């Protein structure tokens, strides 16, 4: 099953290493699509979103997309406090694997 079609509960049931792999696949896929990158281009995980070419508007759209896929509410500040794909990946893996982490910005959606 592709990460875009997994539920929050399915993500949470994965061992942490698999969760990180699935989450990375999801983030890379979403960021590459938003940045209009082709399959041959590698998405650097350690470069700022803005240096990659994202605008605040696109970043907000990305947040909404991720919220819908992950069924999490992600505080906008998280994207600015975790300004690279790699740091966002680490944050989301923590938020999904440890629901108590939700207090700091990612909480299960009520939808």
C-alpha positions as a LaTeX table, in Angstrom:
\begin{tabular}{lrrr}
\hline
Residue & $x$ (\AA) & $y$ (\AA) & $z$ (\AA) \\
\hline
Unk1 & 0.00 & 0.00 & 0.00 \\
Unk2 & 1.35 & 3.42 & $-0.88$ \\
Unk3 & 1.84 & 5.88 & 2.00 \\
Unk4 & $-0.78$ & 8.21 & 0.48 \\
Unk5 & $-3.42$ & 5.53 & 1.12 \\
Unk6 & $-2.41$ & 4.53 & 4.64 \\
Unk7 & $-4.40$ & 5.61 & 7.67 \\
Unk8 & $-2.92$ & 7.19 & 10.76 \\
Unk9 & $-3.55$ & 3.93 & 12.63 \\
Unk10 & $-1.70$ & 1.94 & 9.93 \\
Unk11 & 1.25 & 4.32 & 10.22 \\
Unk12 & 1.21 & 3.95 & 14.00 \\
Unk13 & 1.25 & 0.15 & 13.77 \\
Unk14 & 4.51 & 0.14 & 11.81 \\
Unk15 & 7.84 & $-0.45$ & 13.53 \\
Unk16 & 9.66 & 2.89 & 13.83 \\
Unk17 & 12.17 & 2.09 & 11.05 \\
Unk18 & 9.39 & 1.18 & 8.61 \\
Unk19 & 7.38 & 4.21 & 9.69 \\
Unk20 & 10.36 & 6.43 & 8.88 \\
Unk21 & 10.76 & 4.81 & 5.45 \\
Unk22 & 7.07 & 5.16 & 4.60 \\
Unk23 & 6.94 & 8.72 & 5.89 \\
Unk24 & 10.05 & 9.64 & 3.88 \\
Unk25 & 8.50 & 8.15 & 0.75 \\
Unk26 & 5.35 & 10.16 & 1.38 \\
Unk27 & 7.16 & 13.45 & 2.04 \\
Unk28 & 9.53 & 13.08 & $-0.90$ \\
Unk29 & 6.63 & 12.26 & $-3.20$ \\
Unk30 & 4.56 & 15.23 & $-2.03$ \\
Unk31 & 7.42 & 17.73 & $-2.07$ \\
Unk32 & 8.61 & 16.57 & $-5.50$ \\
Unk33 & 5.11 & 16.96 & $-6.91$ \\
Unk34 & 4.71 & 20.42 & $-5.37$ \\
Unk35 & 8.13 & 21.50 & $-6.68$ \\
Unk36 & 7.33 & 20.07 & $-10.14$ \\
Unk37 & 10.42 & 17.86 & $-10.02$ \\
Unk38 & 10.76 & 14.97 & $-12.45$ \\
Unk39 & 11.66 & 11.41 & $-11.48$ \\
Unk40 & 15.34 & 11.89 & $-12.30$ \\
Unk41 & 15.76 & 14.78 & $-9.86$ \\
Unk42 & 16.75 & 14.02 & $-6.29$ \\
Unk43 & 15.06 & 15.95 & $-3.51$ \\
Unk44 & 17.66 & 17.07 & $-0.96$ \\
Unk45 & 16.41 & 16.45 & 2.57 \\
Unk46 & 18.72 & 18.95 & 4.25 \\
Unk47 & 18.01 & 22.13 & 2.27 \\
Unk48 & 15.44 & 24.70 & 3.38 \\
Unk49 & 12.03 & 24.52 & 1.72 \\
Unk50 & 12.48 & 28.10 & 0.57 \\
Unk51 & 15.89 & 27.38 & $-0.94$ \\
Unk52 & 14.21 & 24.56 & $-2.86$ \\
Unk53 & 11.74 & 27.08 & $-4.28$ \\
Unk54 & 8.68 & 26.74 & $-2.08$ \\
Unk55 & 6.75 & 29.87 & $-1.20$ \\
Unk56 & 4.79 & 30.37 & 2.00 \\
Unk57 & 1.59 & 29.75 & 0.02 \\
Unk58 & 2.89 & 26.47 & $-1.41$ \\
Unk59 & 4.11 & 25.42 & 2.02 \\
Unk60 & 0.63 & 26.07 & 3.43 \\
Unk61 & $-0.86$ & 23.96 & 0.64 \\
Unk62 & 1.67 & 21.22 & 1.43 \\
Unk63 & 0.66 & 21.31 & 5.10 \\
Unk64 & $-3.00$ & 20.91 & 4.17 \\
Unk65 & $-2.18$ & 18.01 & 1.85 \\
Unk66 & $-0.15$ & 16.26 & 4.55 \\
Unk67 & $-2.91$ & 16.88 & 7.11 \\
Unk68 & $-5.39$ & 15.20 & 4.78 \\
Unk69 & $-3.18$ & 12.22 & 4.05 \\
Unk70 & $-2.01$ & 11.67 & 7.62 \\
Unk71 & $-5.28$ & 12.67 & 9.29 \\
Unk72 & $-3.28$ & 14.95 & 11.57 \\
Unk73 & $-3.60$ & 18.63 & 12.29 \\
Unk74 & $-0.16$ & 20.16 & 11.79 \\
Unk75 & 0.49 & 23.54 & 13.34 \\
Unk76 & 1.89 & 25.94 & 10.72 \\
Unk77 & 4.73 & 26.83 & 13.09 \\
Unk78 & 6.02 & 23.26 & 12.75 \\
Unk79 & 6.89 & 23.88 & 9.11 \\
Unk80 & 8.89 & 26.96 & 10.00 \\
Unk81 & 10.53 & 25.37 & 13.05 \\
Unk82 & 11.45 & 22.25 & 11.04 \\
Unk83 & 12.53 & 24.03 & 7.81 \\
Unk84 & 13.84 & 21.04 & 5.82 \\
Unk85 & 12.23 & 17.86 & 4.56 \\
Unk86 & 14.59 & 15.84 & 6.77 \\
Unk87 & 13.67 & 17.72 & 9.94 \\
Unk88 & 9.97 & 17.60 & 9.08 \\
Unk89 & 10.36 & 13.86 & 8.53 \\
Unk90 & 11.90 & 13.42 & 11.98 \\
Unk91 & 9.16 & 15.54 & 13.54 \\
Unk92 & 6.31 & 13.65 & 11.85 \\
Unk93 & 7.78 & 10.24 & 12.68 \\
Unk94 & 7.93 & 11.33 & 16.33 \\
Unk95 & 4.39 & 12.77 & 16.20 \\
Unk96 & 2.91 & 9.65 & 14.62 \\
Unk97 & 4.81 & 7.08 & 16.67 \\
Unk98 & 4.29 & 8.86 & 20.00 \\
Unk99 & 0.83 & 10.44 & 20.33 \\
Unk100 & 1.99 & 12.38 & 23.40 \\
Unk101 & 4.25 & 14.31 & 20.99 \\
Unk102 & 1.02 & 15.73 & 19.56 \\
Unk103 & 0.96 & 18.42 & 22.22 \\
Unk104 & 3.72 & 20.25 & 20.38 \\
Unk105 & 2.00 & 20.68 & 17.05 \\
Unk106 & 0.61 & 17.59 & 15.32 \\
Unk107 & $-2.60$ & 16.20 & 16.68 \\
Unk108 & $-5.04$ & 13.60 & 15.36 \\
Unk109 & $-7.63$ & 15.28 & 13.18 \\
Unk110 & $-11.21$ & 15.37 & 14.35 \\
Unk111 & $-12.48$ & 14.75 & 10.81 \\
\hline
\end{tabular}
